[in-house]
Amino acid sequence: MLLGILGMNSLDCTPATNSLIRSEADSQRTLYPYVTGTSVVGIKYKDGILLAADMGGSYGSTLRYKSVERLKPVGKHSLIGASGEISDFQEIMRYLDDLILSDNMWDDGNSLGPKEVHNYLTRVMYNRRNKFNPLWNSLVLGGVKNGQKYLGTVNMIGVHYEDNHVATGFGNHLALPLLRDEWHENLTFEEGVILLEKCMRVLLYRDRSAVNKLQVLFSLCGIHTSRLLGNCCTV
Amino acid sequence: MDVSAGDLNAPHSMGTTIIGVTYDGGVVLGADSRTSTGMYVANRASDKITKLTDNVYMCRSGSAADSQIVSDYVRYFLHQHTIQLGQPSTVKVAANLVRLLSYNNKNMLQTGLIIGGWDKYEGGKIYGIPLGGTILEQPFAIGGSGSSYLYGFFDQAWKEGMTQEEAEQLVVKAVSLAIARDGASGGVVRTVTINSEGVTRKFYPGDKLSLWHEELEPQNSLLDILSTGSPEPMVS
């Protein structure tokens, strides 16, 4: 039996995992997801980053929750979007809150940008995968720092890359071809939103776990990010 | 590139119906009273609405053992928290303690929980914690195997800003409807109402509930039916 002393190494040590009750056998196995989110789509546009995802939380084949926010801001510069197991995403948000807090406590004027946050998440995801205890998510991480736009993705097995347009889940198959065709360097905000809307419509048509309530976040060039929380009901 | 969740087990049915709804001033929690082991009804009068603190209660579904041990631990920790805090715990803290246990032991636990209560900061709140340990604050929550039959009902019948009477009636009606169709739910309907004034427990035996489709009026004895002449044929 694969026991070993499951040491609380630095990657696991957050207040959330210094848990109240822990037995050694429990985190040795791969789990399966229960409450899941579907695709996330992200693009770079002229002034920054746009992310879109629906607000559904599926429970097997039941569309159980319809107000789940799967896109969140991280620190001053970044946005994160998650598909997969929602409880693991909530845990990732706790890790990130601690990360940003520690960063702020230096009080040195520097703040973690999207590239750094993406790298941190990559290490977390890959190391969990190596212990056969993955966080069952595919993440999109985007943002702007000092005028530099960044957009990347990382999933439960630690595969990570950056690109001008990324997607998770069904989005890989349905949204990316559309984006490869119609994306260009100088998309305006309006053009970007229209393009994302096109992707989300196709996903609603063809993805059984999609719901017709969307969340859209954007991140602008400049020191401070602003975010739009649009919950639009489509047909 | 995504790893397809090959083992996306459709969730197991959890023999119960549990509900929590918020209303203008507090929350109403409701549940059936059937505990089954396989096909046998081990307890037909269980109480699935468990007290965590004076102002926070929890509806339990799924494995009886798992839900009981989680509630025992959370009650213990909340008691200590209350002493340290010097005032009643908030519903959010209680719910997050439950989440910690559910999430960190997700491989071993099989229990879906609904936490409801009232505190002076946020008023009445309902938190749903399904399998896996996701925590979701909701205006209303349903859980257990019987809840499958209630998604459509709540989509239609739920409204924001109900009164206490409306909320209680909604919960009783919903549990009763679920009992009618779910073999793993049955017995009586229990409700717990929590608001600024305190906690009220109510109990609705079968004869106090409305009749649904194909259900007959309750009688005290078969003899009563026979003595009123030949029984009416069932109309199909």
Tab-separated table of C-alpha atoms in Angstrom:
chain	number	residue	atom	x	y	z
A	1	MET	CA	0.000	0.000	0.000
A	2	LEU	CA	1.288	3.349	-0.999
A	3	LEU	CA	1.565	4.998	2.408
A	4	GLY	CA	4.638	7.025	3.175
A	5	ILE	CA	4.495	9.967	5.487
A	6	LEU	CA	2.516	12.552	3.637
A	7	GLY	CA	4.678	15.427	4.770
A	8	MET	CA	3.111	18.832	4.768
A	9	ASN	CA	5.589	20.275	2.326
A	10	SER	CA	5.602	23.928	1.442
A	11	LEU	CA	3.249	23.595	-1.493
A	12	ASP	CA	0.540	22.091	0.645
A	13	CYS	CA	1.032	24.214	3.689
A	14	THR	CA	-1.770	26.688	3.698
A	15	PRO	CA	-4.235	27.327	6.494
A	16	ALA	CA	-6.754	25.424	4.460
A	17	THR	CA	-4.705	22.235	4.359
A	18	ASN	CA	-3.504	22.395	7.950
A	19	SER	CA	-6.821	20.773	8.240
A	20	LEU	CA	-8.672	19.757	11.273
A	21	ILE	CA	-8.876	16.070	10.513
A	22	ARG	CA	-6.381	14.273	8.292
A	23	SER	CA	-5.569	10.617	7.811
A	24	GLU	CA	-2.560	9.421	5.885
A	25	ALA	CA	-4.360	7.301	3.321
A	26	ASP	CA	-6.813	9.840	2.143
A	27	SER	CA	-4.886	11.996	-0.273
A	28	GLN	CA	-2.948	9.201	-1.915
A	29	ARG	CA	-5.465	8.468	-4.610
A	30	THR	CA	-6.799	10.158	-7.700
A	31	LEU	CA	-10.282	11.361	-7.138
A	32	TYR	CA	-13.067	12.099	-9.547
A	33	PRO	CA	-14.909	15.379	-9.929
A	34	TYR	CA	-18.401	16.013	-8.563
A	35	VAL	CA	-19.475	19.604	-9.206
A	36	THR	CA	-17.879	20.763	-12.449
A	37	GLY	CA	-17.634	23.860	-14.594
A	38	THR	CA	-17.314	23.685	-18.352
A	39	SER	CA	-15.301	25.707	-20.892
A	40	VAL	CA	-13.388	28.927	-20.258
A	41	VAL	CA	-12.289	31.053	-23.242
A	42	GLY	CA	-9.658	33.814	-23.181
A	43	ILE	CA	-8.176	36.198	-25.745
A	44	LYS	CA	-5.716	39.065	-25.888
A	45	TYR	CA	-7.073	42.226	-27.441
A	46	LYS	CA	-5.543	45.616	-28.228
A	47	ASP	CA	-5.775	47.013	-24.696
A	48	GLY	CA	-5.566	43.855	-22.605
A	49	ILE	CA	-7.211	40.505	-21.872
A	50	LEU	CA	-10.785	39.218	-22.131
A	51	LEU	CA	-12.065	36.083	-20.388
A	52	ALA	CA	-15.481	34.468	-20.744
A	53	ALA	CA	-17.164	31.509	-19.065
A	54	ASP	CA	-20.695	30.463	-18.265
A	55	MET	CA	-21.980	30.361	-14.696
A	56	GLY	CA	-22.953	26.722	-14.596
A	57	GLY	CA	-21.975	24.084	-12.038
A	58	SER	CA	-22.935	20.630	-13.278
A	59	TYR	CA	-23.429	17.623	-11.048
A	60	GLY	CA	-22.990	14.662	-13.375
A	61	SER	CA	-25.530	15.237	-16.100
A	62	THR	CA	-27.699	17.554	-13.986
A	63	LEU	CA	-27.281	21.303	-14.530
A	64	ARG	CA	-27.439	21.838	-10.798
A	65	TYR	CA	-26.044	25.312	-10.056
A	66	LYS	CA	-26.513	28.307	-12.298
A	67	SER	CA	-24.788	31.140	-10.464
A	68	VAL	CA	-21.259	29.875	-10.038
A	69	GLU	CA	-18.573	32.503	-10.655
A	70	ARG	CA	-15.775	30.703	-12.451
A	71	LEU	CA	-13.834	33.858	-13.328
A	72	LYS	CA	-12.111	35.794	-10.550
A	73	PRO	CA	-9.590	38.619	-10.261
A	74	VAL	CA	-6.237	37.788	-8.636
A	75	GLY	CA	-4.218	40.589	-7.074
A	76	LYS	CA	-3.858	43.820	-8.992
A	77	HIS	CA	-2.931	42.499	-12.412
A	78	SER	CA	-4.432	39.090	-13.122
A	79	LEU	CA	-7.624	37.228	-13.898
A	80	ILE	CA	-8.207	33.507	-13.437
A	81	GLY	CA	-10.813	31.271	-15.007
A	82	ALA	CA	-11.386	27.651	-14.052
A	83	SER	CA	-13.154	24.629	-15.424
A	84	GLY	CA	-13.396	21.266	-13.684
A	85	GLU	CA	-14.101	20.537	-10.024
A	86	ILE	CA	-15.423	23.658	-8.298
A	87	SER	CA	-14.276	22.658	-4.803
A	88	ASP	CA	-10.696	22.426	-6.090
A	89	PHE	CA	-11.050	25.857	-7.716
A	90	GLN	CA	-12.249	27.267	-4.397
A	91	GLU	CA	-9.143	25.755	-2.791
A	92	ILE	CA	-6.920	27.256	-5.500
A	93	MET	CA	-8.447	30.661	-4.742
A	94	ARG	CA	-7.440	30.189	-1.106
A	95	TYR	CA	-3.858	29.363	-2.157
A	96	LEU	CA	-3.853	32.483	-4.355
A	97	ASP	CA	-5.278	34.700	-1.619
A	98	ASP	CA	-2.402	33.605	0.629
A	99	LEU	CA	0.092	34.176	-2.182
A	100	ILE	CA	-1.149	37.691	-2.864
A	101	LEU	CA	-1.274	38.462	0.851
A	102	SER	CA	2.344	37.392	1.337
A	103	ASP	CA	3.294	39.451	-1.676
A	104	ASN	CA	1.551	42.511	-0.252
A	105	MET	CA	3.156	42.047	3.149
A	106	TRP	CA	6.585	42.762	1.667
A	107	ASP	CA	5.182	46.274	1.179
A	108	ASP	CA	7.904	46.972	-1.346
A	109	GLY	CA	5.897	48.405	-4.193
A	110	ASN	CA	6.276	45.269	-6.299
A	111	SER	CA	3.337	43.028	-7.035
A	112	LEU	CA	2.991	39.637	-8.646
A	113	GLY	CA	2.048	39.808	-12.307
A	114	PRO	CA	0.132	37.280	-14.367
A	115	LYS	CA	3.246	35.465	-15.574
A	116	GLU	CA	4.378	34.871	-12.005
A	117	VAL	CA	0.937	33.740	-10.858
A	118	HIS	CA	0.721	31.390	-13.833
A	119	ASN	CA	4.075	29.907	-12.966
A	120	TYR	CA	3.086	29.422	-9.333
A	121	LEU	CA	-0.091	27.635	-10.372
A	122	THR	CA	1.851	25.456	-12.801
A	123	ARG	CA	4.113	24.268	-10.003
A	124	VAL	CA	1.158	23.577	-7.718
A	125	MET	CA	-0.726	21.636	-10.389
A	126	TYR	CA	2.247	19.620	-11.560
A	127	ASN	CA	3.418	18.673	-8.088
A	128	ARG	CA	-0.054	17.563	-7.093
A	129	ARG	CA	-0.181	15.462	-10.264
A	130	ASN	CA	3.101	13.810	-9.312
A	131	LYS	CA	1.603	12.760	-5.988
A	132	PHE	CA	-1.440	11.249	-7.745
A	133	ASN	CA	-3.660	13.781	-5.982
A	134	PRO	CA	-4.470	16.337	-8.666
A	135	LEU	CA	-6.527	19.469	-8.440
A	136	TRP	CA	-9.090	18.540	-11.034
A	137	ASN	CA	-9.120	21.798	-12.963
A	138	SER	CA	-8.070	23.427	-16.205
A	139	LEU	CA	-7.144	27.032	-15.565
A	140	VAL	CA	-6.826	30.129	-17.722
A	141	LEU	CA	-4.620	32.857	-16.327
A	142	GLY	CA	-4.439	36.268	-17.973
A	143	GLY	CA	-3.532	39.839	-17.154
A	144	VAL	CA	-1.584	42.973	-17.898
A	145	LYS	CA	1.417	44.345	-16.031
A	146	ASN	CA	3.451	47.365	-17.060
A	147	GLY	CA	1.706	47.377	-20.405
A	148	GLN	CA	2.688	43.771	-21.109
A	149	LYS	CA	-0.233	41.478	-21.881
A	150	TYR	CA	-0.066	37.847	-20.763
A	151	LEU	CA	-2.417	34.914	-21.363
A	152	GLY	CA	-1.698	31.316	-20.390
A	153	THR	CA	-3.295	28.063	-19.376
A	154	VAL	CA	-2.439	25.128	-17.086
A	155	ASN	CA	-4.359	21.941	-16.418
A	156	MET	CA	-4.570	19.134	-13.883
A	157	ILE	CA	-1.606	17.242	-15.288
A	158	GLY	CA	0.611	20.296	-15.348
A	159	VAL	CA	0.613	20.986	-19.082
A	160	HIS	CA	1.013	24.729	-19.475
A	161	TYR	CA	1.554	27.214	-22.278
A	162	GLU	CA	0.788	30.776	-23.272
A	163	ASP	CA	-0.825	32.063	-26.410
A	164	ASN	CA	-2.913	34.881	-27.848
A	165	HIS	CA	-6.032	32.792	-27.376
A	166	VAL	CA	-6.653	29.881	-25.000
A	167	ALA	CA	-9.599	27.724	-23.978
A	168	THR	CA	-10.429	24.768	-21.757
A	169	GLY	CA	-12.616	21.711	-22.244
A	170	PHE	CA	-15.003	21.901	-25.133
A	171	GLY	CA	-13.661	25.342	-25.871
A	172	ASN	CA	-10.524	23.714	-27.250
A	173	HIS	CA	-12.542	21.982	-29.914
A	174	LEU	CA	-15.230	24.543	-30.657
A	175	ALA	CA	-13.882	27.985	-29.735
A	176	LEU	CA	-10.209	27.775	-30.703
A	177	PRO	CA	-10.837	27.132	-34.399
A	178	LEU	CA	-13.047	30.234	-34.480
A	179	LEU	CA	-10.399	32.251	-32.661
A	180	ARG	CA	-7.570	31.044	-34.884
A	181	ASP	CA	-9.564	32.205	-37.857
A	182	GLU	CA	-10.767	35.585	-36.634
A	183	TRP	CA	-8.285	36.785	-34.021
A	184	HIS	CA	-5.826	39.526	-34.881
A	185	GLU	CA	-3.409	41.722	-32.982
A	186	ASN	CA	-5.517	44.892	-32.907
A	187	LEU	CA	-8.933	43.689	-31.807
A	188	THR	CA	-10.871	46.472	-30.145
A	189	PHE	CA	-12.758	45.765	-26.929
A	190	GLU	CA	-16.056	45.608	-28.819
A	191	GLU	CA	-14.644	43.269	-31.459
A	192	GLY	CA	-13.208	41.052	-28.743
A	193	VAL	CA	-16.509	40.808	-26.906
A	194	ILE	CA	-18.355	39.984	-30.136
A	195	LEU	CA	-15.803	37.279	-30.915
A	196	LEU	CA	-16.122	35.750	-27.453
A	197	GLU	CA	-19.894	35.908	-27.665
A	198	LYS	CA	-19.706	33.967	-30.918
A	199	CYS	CA	-17.623	31.301	-29.190
A	200	MET	CA	-19.968	31.086	-26.201
A	201	ARG	CA	-22.999	30.751	-28.485
A	202	VAL	CA	-21.447	27.798	-30.293
A	203	LEU	CA	-20.597	26.250	-26.932
A	204	LEU	CA	-24.183	26.673	-25.780
A	205	TYR	CA	-25.378	24.940	-28.932
A	206	ARG	CA	-22.998	22.022	-28.790
A	207	ASP	CA	-21.907	21.493	-25.160
A	208	ARG	CA	-24.456	19.660	-23.052
A	209	SER	CA	-23.093	21.089	-19.841
A	210	ALA	CA	-23.276	24.725	-20.975
A	211	VAL	CA	-25.832	27.084	-19.453
A	212	ASN	CA	-27.167	30.312	-20.886
A	213	LYS	CA	-25.792	32.696	-18.272
A	214	LEU	CA	-22.350	34.188	-18.860
A	215	GLN	CA	-19.622	35.923	-16.961
A	216	VAL	CA	-17.114	38.149	-18.776
A	217	LEU	CA	-14.037	39.777	-17.249
A	218	PHE	CA	-11.573	42.108	-18.841
A	219	SER	CA	-8.209	43.446	-17.808
A	220	LEU	CA	-6.742	46.664	-19.195
A	221	CYS	CA	-3.301	47.940	-19.908
A	222	GLY	CA	-2.156	50.298	-17.205
A	223	ILE	CA	-1.229	49.898	-13.577
A	224	HIS	CA	-4.657	49.105	-12.259
A	225	THR	CA	-6.959	46.501	-13.734
A	226	SER	CA	-10.627	47.176	-13.995
A	227	ARG	CA	-13.100	44.400	-14.372
A	228	LEU	CA	-16.477	44.125	-15.957
A	229	LEU	CA	-18.817	41.589	-14.521
A	230	GLY	CA	-21.380	40.964	-17.169
A	231	ASN	CA	-24.057	38.411	-16.475
A	232	CYS	CA	-25.908	38.310	-19.755
A	233	CYS	CA	-28.653	35.866	-20.556
A	234	THR	CA	-28.430	34.665	-24.114
A	235	VAL	CA	-31.128	32.730	-25.916
B	1	MET	CA	-5.599	20.038	-24.193
B	2	ASP	CA	-7.647	18.555	-21.461
B	3	VAL	CA	-7.637	15.233	-19.703
B	4	SER	CA	-11.133	13.908	-20.167
B	5	ALA	CA	-12.667	13.084	-16.813
B	6	GLY	CA	-13.121	9.456	-17.773
B	7	ASP	CA	-14.363	8.426	-14.367
B	8	LEU	CA	-17.036	11.104	-14.206
B	9	ASN	CA	-19.247	9.001	-11.980
B	10	ALA	CA	-22.771	10.241	-12.061
B	11	PRO	CA	-23.424	11.084	-8.419
B	12	HIS	CA	-24.771	8.330	-6.207
B	13	SER	CA	-28.314	8.764	-5.026
B	14	MET	CA	-28.395	9.668	-1.356
B	15	GLY	CA	-31.502	8.341	0.319
B	16	THR	CA	-33.155	11.478	1.617
B	17	THR	CA	-34.830	14.724	0.711
B	18	ILE	CA	-33.389	17.838	2.341
B	19	ILE	CA	-34.220	21.483	1.697
B	20	GLY	CA	-33.161	24.884	2.999
B	21	VAL	CA	-34.777	28.169	1.966
B	22	THR	CA	-34.183	31.764	3.005
B	23	TYR	CA	-37.069	34.112	3.605
B	24	ASP	CA	-37.405	37.718	4.623
B	25	GLY	CA	-36.047	37.457	8.183
B	26	GLY	CA	-34.573	33.980	8.477
B	27	VAL	CA	-34.356	30.478	7.081
B	28	VAL	CA	-36.509	27.341	6.978
B	29	LEU	CA	-34.854	23.910	6.869
B	30	GLY	CA	-36.835	20.808	5.947
B	31	ALA	CA	-36.261	17.078	5.573
B	32	ASP	CA	-37.985	13.709	5.371
B	33	SER	CA	-37.454	11.107	8.098
B	34	ARG	CA	-36.459	7.879	6.355
B	35	THR	CA	-33.127	6.125	6.947
B	36	SER	CA	-32.669	3.074	4.768
B	37	THR	CA	-30.131	0.226	4.660
B	38	GLY	CA	-30.592	-1.164	1.180
B	39	MET	CA	-34.277	-1.898	0.768
B	40	TYR	CA	-35.045	-1.952	4.494
B	41	VAL	CA	-36.170	1.161	6.334
B	42	ALA	CA	-33.933	1.172	9.376
B	43	ASN	CA	-35.500	4.258	10.954
B	44	ARG	CA	-38.803	5.726	9.788
B	45	ALA	CA	-38.718	8.668	12.177
B	46	SER	CA	-35.164	9.999	11.959
B	47	ASP	CA	-34.265	13.586	12.599
B	48	LYS	CA	-32.008	14.749	9.794
B	49	ILE	CA	-31.917	18.376	10.876
B	50	THR	CA	-29.115	18.584	13.386
B	51	LYS	CA	-28.165	21.427	15.680
B	52	LEU	CA	-24.656	22.809	15.321
B	53	THR	CA	-25.147	25.879	17.512
B	54	ASP	CA	-28.162	27.697	18.922
B	55	ASN	CA	-28.461	29.666	15.707
B	56	VAL	CA	-27.088	27.273	13.060
B	57	TYR	CA	-28.585	23.946	12.006
B	58	MET	CA	-27.576	21.426	9.333
B	59	CYS	CA	-29.580	19.086	7.087
B	60	ARG	CA	-27.810	15.776	6.517
B	61	SER	CA	-28.021	13.482	3.490
B	62	GLY	CA	-26.022	10.544	2.183
B	63	SER	CA	-24.213	8.222	4.519
B	64	ALA	CA	-25.774	8.529	7.960
B	65	ALA	CA	-22.486	7.698	9.672
B	66	ASP	CA	-20.451	10.223	7.679
B	67	SER	CA	-22.943	13.045	8.145
B	68	GLN	CA	-23.241	12.366	11.862
B	69	ILE	CA	-19.507	12.364	12.468
B	70	VAL	CA	-19.051	15.561	10.458
B	71	SER	CA	-21.792	17.276	12.476
B	72	ASP	CA	-20.260	16.042	15.743
B	73	TYR	CA	-16.825	17.428	14.893
B	74	VAL	CA	-18.220	20.732	13.633
B	75	ARG	CA	-20.366	21.117	16.765
B	76	TYR	CA	-17.286	20.525	18.897
B	77	PHE	CA	-15.154	23.068	17.015
B	78	LEU	CA	-17.965	25.623	16.853
B	79	HIS	CA	-18.468	25.343	20.601
B	80	GLN	CA	-14.820	26.219	21.152
B	81	HIS	CA	-15.029	28.994	18.561
B	82	THR	CA	-18.065	30.491	20.317
B	83	ILE	CA	-16.221	30.530	23.635
B	84	GLN	CA	-13.213	32.226	22.069
B	85	LEU	CA	-15.330	34.690	20.127
B	86	GLY	CA	-17.546	35.586	23.071
B	87	GLN	CA	-20.680	35.709	20.925
B	88	PRO	CA	-22.712	33.399	18.675
B	89	SER	CA	-20.834	32.098	15.680
B	90	THR	CA	-21.852	33.314	12.222
B	91	VAL	CA	-23.491	30.952	9.737
B	92	LYS	CA	-20.588	31.525	7.349
B	93	VAL	CA	-18.012	30.261	9.841
B	94	ALA	CA	-20.082	27.176	10.592
B	95	ALA	CA	-20.483	26.445	6.888
B	96	ASN	CA	-16.784	26.887	6.215
B	97	LEU	CA	-15.870	24.479	9.021
B	98	VAL	CA	-18.133	21.907	7.413
B	99	ARG	CA	-16.491	22.627	4.057
B	100	LEU	CA	-13.027	22.026	5.493
B	101	LEU	CA	-13.977	18.571	6.685
B	102	SER	CA	-15.887	17.699	3.521
B	103	TYR	CA	-13.169	18.911	1.181
B	104	ASN	CA	-10.143	17.519	2.950
B	105	ASN	CA	-11.755	14.113	3.358
B	106	LYS	CA	-13.474	14.022	0.003
B	107	ASN	CA	-12.113	10.572	-0.834
B	108	MET	CA	-13.718	8.998	2.202
B	109	LEU	CA	-16.909	10.915	2.893
B	110	GLN	CA	-20.166	10.479	1.095
B	111	THR	CA	-22.469	13.125	2.454
B	112	GLY	CA	-24.238	16.152	1.059
B	113	LEU	CA	-25.102	18.845	3.571
B	114	ILE	CA	-27.192	21.995	3.800
B	115	ILE	CA	-26.280	24.517	6.501
B	116	GLY	CA	-28.817	27.142	7.509
B	117	GLY	CA	-28.974	29.696	10.269
B	118	TRP	CA	-29.328	33.278	11.372
B	119	ASP	CA	-26.743	35.711	12.663
B	120	LYS	CA	-26.924	39.419	13.422
B	121	TYR	CA	-24.511	40.435	10.662
B	122	GLU	CA	-25.955	38.738	7.584
B	123	GLY	CA	-29.425	37.613	8.731
B	124	GLY	CA	-30.727	34.317	7.401
B	125	LYS	CA	-28.288	32.393	5.173
B	126	ILE	CA	-28.252	28.993	3.452
B	127	TYR	CA	-25.047	27.249	2.370
B	128	GLY	CA	-25.038	24.088	0.251
B	129	ILE	CA	-22.091	21.694	0.515
B	130	PRO	CA	-22.516	18.831	-1.971
B	131	LEU	CA	-20.199	15.855	-2.533
B	132	GLY	CA	-16.618	16.981	-3.066
B	133	GLY	CA	-16.718	19.886	-0.626
B	134	THR	CA	-17.786	22.756	-2.865
B	135	ILE	CA	-19.373	25.521	-0.794
B	136	LEU	CA	-22.124	27.604	-2.373
B	137	GLU	CA	-24.182	30.307	-0.711
B	138	GLN	CA	-27.675	30.120	-2.164
B	139	PRO	CA	-31.110	31.676	-1.630
B	140	PHE	CA	-32.373	28.100	-1.408
B	141	ALA	CA	-30.780	24.661	-1.561
B	142	ILE	CA	-32.052	21.139	-2.162
B	143	GLY	CA	-30.238	17.862	-1.647
B	144	GLY	CA	-30.509	14.103	-1.374
B	145	SER	CA	-31.952	11.598	-3.818
B	146	GLY	CA	-35.421	13.114	-3.527
B	147	SER	CA	-34.163	16.466	-4.721
B	148	SER	CA	-34.020	15.184	-8.317
B	149	TYR	CA	-37.782	15.468	-8.382
B	150	LEU	CA	-37.751	19.032	-7.094
B	151	TYR	CA	-35.560	20.958	-9.532
B	152	GLY	CA	-38.468	21.747	-11.816
B	153	PHE	CA	-40.763	22.465	-8.876
B	154	PHE	CA	-38.409	25.037	-7.394
B	155	ASP	CA	-37.656	26.607	-10.766
B	156	GLN	CA	-41.341	27.402	-10.923
B	157	ALA	CA	-42.369	27.931	-7.300
B	158	TRP	CA	-39.417	29.761	-5.741
B	159	LYS	CA	-39.698	33.532	-5.271
B	160	GLU	CA	-37.448	36.057	-3.596
B	161	GLY	CA	-38.761	37.767	-0.428
B	162	MET	CA	-41.285	35.239	0.865
B	163	THR	CA	-42.846	35.493	4.305
B	164	GLN	CA	-42.148	32.891	6.977
B	165	GLU	CA	-45.511	31.187	6.359
B	166	GLU	CA	-44.957	31.054	2.598
B	167	ALA	CA	-41.462	29.638	3.058
B	168	GLU	CA	-42.630	26.954	5.498
B	169	GLN	CA	-45.507	25.966	3.200
B	170	LEU	CA	-43.127	25.754	0.255
B	171	VAL	CA	-40.710	23.503	2.149
B	172	VAL	CA	-43.444	21.184	3.427
B	173	LYS	CA	-45.012	20.936	-0.030
B	174	ALA	CA	-41.652	20.198	-1.643
B	175	VAL	CA	-40.575	17.476	0.805
B	176	SER	CA	-44.017	15.950	0.528
B	177	LEU	CA	-43.801	15.864	-3.285
B	178	ALA	CA	-40.370	14.270	-3.133
B	179	ILE	CA	-41.553	11.630	-0.673
B	180	ALA	CA	-44.360	10.775	-3.104
B	181	ARG	CA	-41.916	9.839	-5.843
B	182	ASP	CA	-38.616	8.916	-4.191
B	183	GLY	CA	-38.456	5.458	-2.636
B	184	ALA	CA	-35.542	6.473	-0.484
B	185	SER	CA	-37.521	9.299	1.134
B	186	GLY	CA	-40.490	8.833	3.413
B	187	GLY	CA	-41.973	9.053	6.858
B	188	VAL	CA	-42.821	12.482	8.193
B	189	VAL	CA	-41.817	15.996	7.222
B	190	ARG	CA	-39.746	17.877	9.758
B	191	THR	CA	-38.990	21.604	9.567
B	192	VAL	CA	-36.801	23.926	11.591
B	193	THR	CA	-37.290	27.687	11.303
B	194	ILE	CA	-34.464	29.965	12.465
B	195	ASN	CA	-34.690	33.744	12.814
B	196	SER	CA	-33.726	36.558	15.164
B	197	GLU	CA	-36.272	35.345	17.701
B	198	GLY	CA	-34.898	31.826	17.900
B	199	VAL	CA	-35.572	28.336	16.631
B	200	THR	CA	-38.912	26.580	16.039
B	201	ARG	CA	-39.284	22.892	15.243
B	202	LYS	CA	-42.365	21.630	13.434
B	203	PHE	CA	-43.542	18.173	12.535
B	204	TYR	CA	-46.003	17.134	9.813
B	205	PRO	CA	-47.236	13.531	9.818
B	206	GLY	CA	-48.649	12.024	6.621
B	207	ASP	CA	-52.239	12.925	7.313
B	208	LYS	CA	-51.383	16.615	7.616
B	209	LEU	CA	-49.982	16.729	4.072
B	210	SER	CA	-51.817	17.383	0.808
B	211	LEU	CA	-52.681	14.514	-1.469
B	212	TRP	CA	-50.882	14.256	-4.762
B	213	HIS	CA	-51.646	12.375	-7.961
B	214	GLU	CA	-52.977	8.843	-7.481
B	215	GLU	CA	-52.895	9.150	-3.706
B	216	LEU	CA	-55.987	8.182	-1.723
B	217	GLU	CA	-57.508	9.770	1.368
B	218	PRO	CA	-56.067	8.248	4.536
B	219	GLN	CA	-58.463	5.995	6.463
B	220	ASN	CA	-58.262	4.714	9.998
B	221	SER	CA	-59.088	1.175	8.967
B	222	LEU	CA	-59.851	-0.911	5.902
B	223	LEU	CA	-63.077	-1.838	7.633
B	224	ASP	CA	-64.237	1.749	7.307
B	225	ILE	CA	-63.857	1.505	3.544
B	226	LEU	CA	-65.654	-1.825	3.333
B	227	SER	CA	-68.561	-0.717	5.486
B	228	THR	CA	-69.395	2.166	3.174
B	229	GLY	CA	-70.476	-0.242	0.459
B	230	SER	CA	-68.408	-1.631	-2.389
B	231	PRO	CA	-65.184	0.240	-2.862
B	232	GLU	CA	-64.906	2.617	-5.809
B	233	PRO	CA	-62.955	1.198	-8.697
B	234	MET	CA	-59.708	3.035	-9.333
B	235	VAL	CA	-60.072	5.244	-12.354
B	236	SER	CA	-57.182	5.047	-14.816
